[in-house]
Amino acid sequence: MEFGRRIFLKRAGILAAFGITSAAGFELFKPGELDAAEVLPAPDRFRGKHWGMVIDTRKFHGEADVKPIIDACNKAHNVPHIENNQNIKWIWSTGFHNAFTDQENEFLEEKLENTPVLVLCNHCENPPCVRACPTKATFQRAEDGIVLMDFHRCIGCRFCMAACPYGSRSFNFADPRKFLPEKLSNPEFPTRTKGVVEKCNFCAERLAKGQIPACVEAAKDDALIFGDLADERSPIRKALRENYSIRRKPSLGTNPSVYYLV
């Protein structure tokens, strides 16, 4: 009981320091909702020291190949679809030039020119978003390197969005719950409210249950490989040893944990 009281007072104190009692009109705590950023470890959970992902762009030939992956993520995390420029994105597809702005090549291979590239939070080893967040709503989990969001602490300042060089975060300008069906695709995952930033969490809530990320589960033919980058024997390390890979904007020193095979 004392532990819970200390947590409450700590969060309340952080918000009070900014003169805020509620963030953009939403409750500090939502009774009965699971906080995905504070998933308790389960006995059968996946364990890793540095989770990462490999995306094999050679396995994608059109939007039909990436849509099931995007849909799986949206369903697992109750991501709404909003028909305007305020749409929320956890994982989405874009063109090669948009994803790899530092890969200057006037004569890029035609296949790459037309290949949809999946992009998401890179769960950087050195995440600038974590340093920019004034309330620690964005934080890096020490045990495995995943960059997570505590929706209750987010005050909607969007400093993390300005700090992220990959455009991997979305801001809820409108109430996202208005765009969700009455019957949620995953009632166990918390819905968000207006004024909150959100992004990919590497399915931390699924890892805690011993399940792989939803996007990896939906991918076919090992198009997405998820694993422990610290384990030399892991499939993800094998894929990186045997194939040429690139990362998004590596020169910035963020050390992304998402690799692309091209």
CSV table of C-alpha atoms in Angstrom, one decimal:
chain,number,residue,atom,x,y,z
A,1,MET,CA,0.0,0.0,0.0
A,2,GLU,CA,2.8,2.4,0.9
A,3,PHE,CA,4.5,1.6,-2.4
A,4,GLY,CA,1.4,2.6,-4.3
A,5,ARG,CA,1.1,5.8,-2.3
A,6,ARG,CA,4.6,6.8,-3.1
A,7,ILE,CA,4.1,6.2,-6.8
A,8,PHE,CA,0.9,8.3,-6.8
A,9,LEU,CA,2.6,11.2,-4.9
A,10,LYS,CA,5.6,11.0,-7.2
A,11,ARG,CA,3.4,11.3,-10.3
A,12,ALA,CA,1.3,14.0,-8.8
A,13,GLY,CA,4.4,16.0,-7.8
A,14,ILE,CA,5.8,15.8,-11.3
A,15,LEU,CA,2.6,17.3,-12.8
A,16,ALA,CA,2.2,19.8,-10.0
A,17,ALA,CA,5.7,21.1,-10.9
A,18,PHE,CA,4.4,22.0,-14.3
A,19,GLY,CA,1.2,23.5,-12.8
A,20,ILE,CA,-0.9,20.6,-14.3
A,21,THR,CA,-3.5,18.5,-12.5
A,22,SER,CA,-4.8,16.8,-15.7
A,23,ALA,CA,-3.2,16.6,-19.1
A,24,ALA,CA,-5.2,18.1,-21.9
A,25,GLY,CA,-8.5,17.0,-20.3
A,26,PHE,CA,-7.8,13.4,-19.4
A,27,GLU,CA,-7.6,11.6,-16.1
A,28,LEU,CA,-4.2,11.1,-14.4
A,29,PHE,CA,-5.3,7.5,-13.7
A,30,LYS,CA,-8.0,5.5,-15.5
A,31,PRO,CA,-9.4,2.9,-13.1
A,32,GLY,CA,-9.5,-0.6,-14.5
A,33,GLU,CA,-7.1,0.1,-17.4
A,34,LEU,CA,-3.8,-1.7,-17.9
A,35,ASP,CA,-0.8,0.7,-18.1
A,36,ALA,CA,1.2,-0.9,-20.9
A,37,ALA,CA,4.4,0.9,-19.8
A,38,GLU,CA,4.3,-0.9,-16.5
A,39,VAL,CA,3.6,-4.5,-17.5
A,40,LEU,CA,4.8,-6.7,-14.7
A,41,PRO,CA,7.2,-9.5,-15.6
A,42,ALA,CA,5.6,-12.9,-16.1
A,43,PRO,CA,7.3,-16.2,-15.4
A,44,ASP,CA,7.0,-17.3,-19.0
A,45,ARG,CA,7.9,-14.0,-20.6
A,46,PHE,CA,10.6,-13.6,-23.3
A,47,ARG,CA,13.8,-12.4,-21.9
A,48,GLY,CA,16.4,-10.3,-23.7
A,49,LYS,CA,19.1,-7.8,-23.0
A,50,HIS,CA,18.6,-5.8,-26.1
A,51,TRP,CA,15.5,-6.3,-28.2
A,52,GLY,CA,15.8,-5.5,-31.9
A,53,MET,CA,14.1,-6.1,-35.2
A,54,VAL,CA,15.2,-6.9,-38.8
A,55,ILE,CA,12.9,-5.9,-41.6
A,56,ASP,CA,13.7,-7.7,-44.9
A,57,THR,CA,12.6,-5.2,-47.6
A,58,ARG,CA,13.3,-7.9,-50.2
A,59,LYS,CA,10.1,-9.7,-49.1
A,60,PHE,CA,7.8,-6.7,-49.8
A,61,HIS,CA,6.6,-6.1,-53.3
A,62,GLY,CA,3.5,-3.9,-52.7
A,63,GLU,CA,1.1,-2.5,-50.2
A,64,ALA,CA,-0.7,-5.9,-50.1
A,65,ASP,CA,2.4,-7.3,-48.4
A,66,VAL,CA,2.6,-4.7,-45.6
A,67,LYS,CA,-1.1,-4.1,-44.9
A,68,PRO,CA,-1.7,-7.3,-42.8
A,69,ILE,CA,1.3,-6.3,-40.7
A,70,ILE,CA,0.1,-2.8,-40.1
A,71,ASP,CA,-3.5,-4.0,-39.4
A,72,ALA,CA,-2.2,-6.5,-36.8
A,73,CYS,CA,-0.4,-3.8,-34.9
A,74,ASN,CA,-3.4,-1.5,-35.0
A,75,LYS,CA,-5.7,-4.2,-33.7
A,76,ALA,CA,-3.3,-5.2,-31.0
A,77,HIS,CA,-3.0,-1.6,-29.7
A,78,ASN,CA,-6.4,-0.1,-30.5
A,79,VAL,CA,-4.9,2.4,-32.9
A,80,PRO,CA,-7.6,4.5,-34.5
A,81,HIS,CA,-7.9,5.3,-38.2
A,82,ILE,CA,-8.6,9.0,-38.7
A,83,GLU,CA,-9.2,10.2,-42.2
A,84,ASN,CA,-7.0,13.3,-42.1
A,85,ASN,CA,-3.5,14.4,-41.5
A,86,GLN,CA,-3.9,13.7,-37.8
A,87,ASN,CA,-3.9,10.0,-38.3
A,88,ILE,CA,-2.2,7.9,-35.6
A,89,LYS,CA,0.7,5.7,-36.7
A,90,TRP,CA,2.6,3.0,-34.8
A,91,ILE,CA,3.9,1.2,-37.9
A,92,TRP,CA,3.4,2.3,-41.5
A,93,SER,CA,4.9,2.1,-44.9
A,94,THR,CA,6.6,4.8,-46.9
A,95,GLY,CA,9.0,5.2,-49.8
A,96,PHE,CA,12.7,4.3,-49.7
A,97,HIS,CA,13.8,7.9,-50.1
A,98,ASN,CA,11.5,9.0,-47.3
A,99,ALA,CA,12.8,6.3,-44.9
A,100,PHE,CA,16.4,6.7,-45.8
A,101,THR,CA,17.0,10.4,-46.5
A,102,ASP,CA,20.7,10.0,-46.0
A,103,GLN,CA,21.0,7.3,-48.7
A,104,GLU,CA,21.8,9.7,-51.6
A,105,ASN,CA,21.8,7.8,-54.8
A,106,GLU,CA,20.5,9.4,-58.0
A,107,PHE,CA,20.5,6.0,-59.7
A,108,LEU,CA,18.8,3.9,-57.1
A,109,GLU,CA,17.8,0.4,-58.1
A,110,GLU,CA,14.3,0.4,-59.6
A,111,LYS,CA,13.0,-2.3,-57.2
A,112,LEU,CA,14.0,-0.2,-54.2
A,113,GLU,CA,12.3,2.9,-55.7
A,114,ASN,CA,9.0,1.0,-55.7
A,115,THR,CA,9.4,-1.0,-52.5
A,116,PRO,CA,7.2,-0.1,-49.6
A,117,VAL,CA,9.4,0.3,-46.5
A,118,LEU,CA,7.9,-0.3,-43.0
A,119,VAL,CA,8.9,2.3,-40.5
A,120,LEU,CA,8.3,2.4,-36.7
A,121,CYS,CA,9.9,3.6,-33.5
A,122,ASN,CA,13.6,2.5,-33.7
A,123,HIS,CA,14.0,1.9,-30.0
A,124,CYS,CA,17.3,3.6,-30.1
A,125,GLU,CA,20.2,2.7,-27.8
A,126,ASN,CA,20.7,6.4,-27.3
A,127,PRO,CA,17.1,7.8,-27.6
A,128,PRO,CA,16.9,11.6,-27.8
A,129,CYS,CA,13.1,11.5,-27.0
A,130,VAL,CA,13.9,10.2,-23.5
A,131,ARG,CA,16.2,13.1,-22.8
A,132,ALA,CA,13.6,15.6,-24.1
A,133,CYS,CA,10.7,14.4,-22.0
A,134,PRO,CA,10.2,16.6,-18.9
A,135,THR,CA,7.9,14.2,-17.0
A,136,LYS,CA,9.7,10.9,-17.9
A,137,ALA,CA,6.5,9.8,-19.7
A,138,THR,CA,9.0,8.5,-22.3
A,139,PHE,CA,11.6,6.2,-20.8
A,140,GLN,CA,14.0,3.5,-21.7
A,141,ARG,CA,13.6,0.2,-19.9
A,142,ALA,CA,17.0,-0.7,-18.4
A,143,GLU,CA,16.5,-4.5,-18.6
A,144,ASP,CA,16.0,-4.8,-22.4
A,145,GLY,CA,16.4,-1.3,-24.0
A,146,ILE,CA,12.8,-0.9,-25.1
A,147,VAL,CA,11.7,2.8,-25.3
A,148,LEU,CA,8.2,3.0,-23.7
A,149,MET,CA,5.5,5.5,-23.0
A,150,ASP,CA,3.6,6.0,-19.8
A,151,PHE,CA,0.4,7.5,-21.1
A,152,HIS,CA,-0.7,8.8,-17.7
A,153,ARG,CA,2.4,10.9,-17.3
A,154,CYS,CA,2.3,12.5,-20.8
A,155,ILE,CA,1.4,16.2,-20.6
A,156,GLY,CA,1.2,16.6,-24.4
A,157,CYS,CA,4.2,19.0,-24.7
A,158,ARG,CA,5.4,17.1,-27.8
A,159,PHE,CA,9.1,17.7,-26.9
A,160,CYS,CA,9.6,14.0,-27.7
A,161,MET,CA,8.2,14.5,-31.1
A,162,ALA,CA,10.5,17.4,-31.8
A,163,ALA,CA,13.5,15.3,-30.6
A,164,CYS,CA,12.7,12.2,-32.6
A,165,PRO,CA,14.6,12.3,-35.9
A,166,TYR,CA,12.4,9.5,-37.4
A,167,GLY,CA,8.9,10.9,-37.1
A,168,SER,CA,8.0,7.8,-35.1
A,169,ARG,CA,5.5,9.5,-32.7
A,170,SER,CA,1.9,10.6,-33.2
A,171,PHE,CA,-0.1,13.2,-31.2
A,172,ASN,CA,-3.7,12.8,-30.4
A,173,PHE,CA,-5.1,16.2,-31.5
A,174,ALA,CA,-8.6,14.7,-31.2
A,175,ASP,CA,-10.1,12.1,-28.9
A,176,PRO,CA,-9.0,8.9,-30.5
A,177,ARG,CA,-11.7,6.9,-28.7
A,178,LYS,CA,-14.3,8.5,-30.9
A,179,PHE,CA,-12.7,6.8,-33.9
A,180,LEU,CA,-12.6,3.3,-32.3
A,181,PRO,CA,-15.4,0.7,-32.6
A,182,GLU,CA,-17.6,0.1,-29.6
A,183,LYS,CA,-16.2,-3.4,-29.4
A,184,LEU,CA,-12.4,-3.0,-29.2
A,185,SER,CA,-10.2,-5.4,-31.0
A,186,ASN,CA,-8.1,-5.8,-27.9
A,187,PRO,CA,-9.9,-4.7,-24.7
A,188,GLU,CA,-6.9,-5.6,-22.6
A,189,PHE,CA,-4.8,-2.8,-24.1
A,190,PRO,CA,-5.4,0.7,-22.8
A,191,THR,CA,-7.0,3.3,-25.1
A,192,ARG,CA,-5.6,6.7,-25.1
A,193,THR,CA,-7.1,10.2,-24.8
A,194,LYS,CA,-6.8,13.6,-26.4
A,195,GLY,CA,-3.5,15.3,-25.8
A,196,VAL,CA,-1.4,12.2,-25.5
A,197,VAL,CA,1.6,11.1,-27.6
A,198,GLU,CA,1.9,7.5,-28.6
A,199,LYS,CA,4.1,5.2,-30.6
A,200,CYS,CA,5.3,1.6,-31.1
A,201,ASN,CA,6.2,-0.2,-27.9
A,202,PHE,CA,7.8,-3.3,-29.4
A,203,CYS,CA,4.7,-5.1,-28.0
A,204,ALA,CA,6.1,-5.0,-24.4
A,205,GLU,CA,2.8,-6.3,-23.1
A,206,ARG,CA,3.0,-9.4,-25.4
A,207,LEU,CA,6.6,-10.0,-24.5
A,208,ALA,CA,5.6,-10.1,-20.9
A,209,LYS,CA,3.2,-13.0,-21.8
A,210,GLY,CA,5.8,-14.9,-23.8
A,211,GLN,CA,4.3,-13.8,-27.2
A,212,ILE,CA,6.2,-12.2,-30.1
A,213,PRO,CA,5.2,-8.8,-31.4
A,214,ALA,CA,1.9,-8.7,-33.3
A,215,CYS,CA,3.6,-7.3,-36.5
A,216,VAL,CA,6.2,-10.2,-36.5
A,217,GLU,CA,3.4,-12.7,-36.0
A,218,ALA,CA,1.5,-11.3,-39.0
A,219,ALA,CA,4.6,-11.2,-41.2
A,220,LYS,CA,5.1,-14.0,-43.7
A,221,ASP,CA,8.3,-15.7,-44.8
A,222,ASP,CA,10.5,-14.2,-42.0
A,223,ALA,CA,9.9,-10.7,-43.5
A,224,LEU,CA,10.2,-9.4,-39.9
A,225,ILE,CA,12.6,-11.0,-37.4
A,226,PHE,CA,12.5,-10.0,-33.7
A,227,GLY,CA,15.1,-11.1,-31.2
A,228,ASP,CA,17.9,-10.3,-28.7
A,229,LEU,CA,20.7,-8.4,-30.4
A,230,ALA,CA,22.9,-9.2,-27.4
A,231,ASP,CA,22.6,-13.0,-28.1
A,232,GLU,CA,25.1,-14.1,-30.8
A,233,ARG,CA,23.1,-17.3,-31.3
A,234,SER,CA,19.8,-15.6,-31.9
A,235,PRO,CA,18.0,-15.7,-35.4
A,236,ILE,CA,18.3,-11.9,-35.6
A,237,ARG,CA,22.0,-11.9,-35.2
A,238,LYS,CA,22.2,-14.7,-37.8
A,239,ALA,CA,20.2,-12.6,-40.2
A,240,LEU,CA,22.5,-9.7,-39.7
A,241,ARG,CA,25.7,-11.8,-40.1
A,242,GLU,CA,24.5,-13.3,-43.4
A,243,ASN,CA,23.0,-10.2,-45.1
A,244,TYR,CA,23.9,-6.6,-45.8
A,245,SER,CA,21.8,-4.3,-43.6
A,246,ILE,CA,21.3,-0.6,-43.1
A,247,ARG,CA,19.7,1.6,-40.5
A,248,ARG,CA,17.9,4.9,-40.6
A,249,LYS,CA,20.1,8.0,-40.0
A,250,PRO,CA,22.9,6.1,-38.2
A,251,SER,CA,25.1,9.2,-38.4
A,252,LEU,CA,23.0,10.9,-35.7
A,253,GLY,CA,24.4,8.6,-33.1
A,254,THR,CA,21.1,7.3,-31.8
A,255,ASN,CA,22.0,3.7,-32.6
A,256,PRO,CA,18.6,2.4,-33.9
A,257,SER,CA,17.7,-1.2,-32.9
A,258,VAL,CA,15.7,-1.7,-36.2
A,259,TYR,CA,17.8,-2.9,-39.2
A,260,TYR,CA,16.8,-3.2,-42.8
A,261,LEU,CA,18.0,-5.9,-45.3
A,262,VAL,CA,18.1,-4.5,-48.8
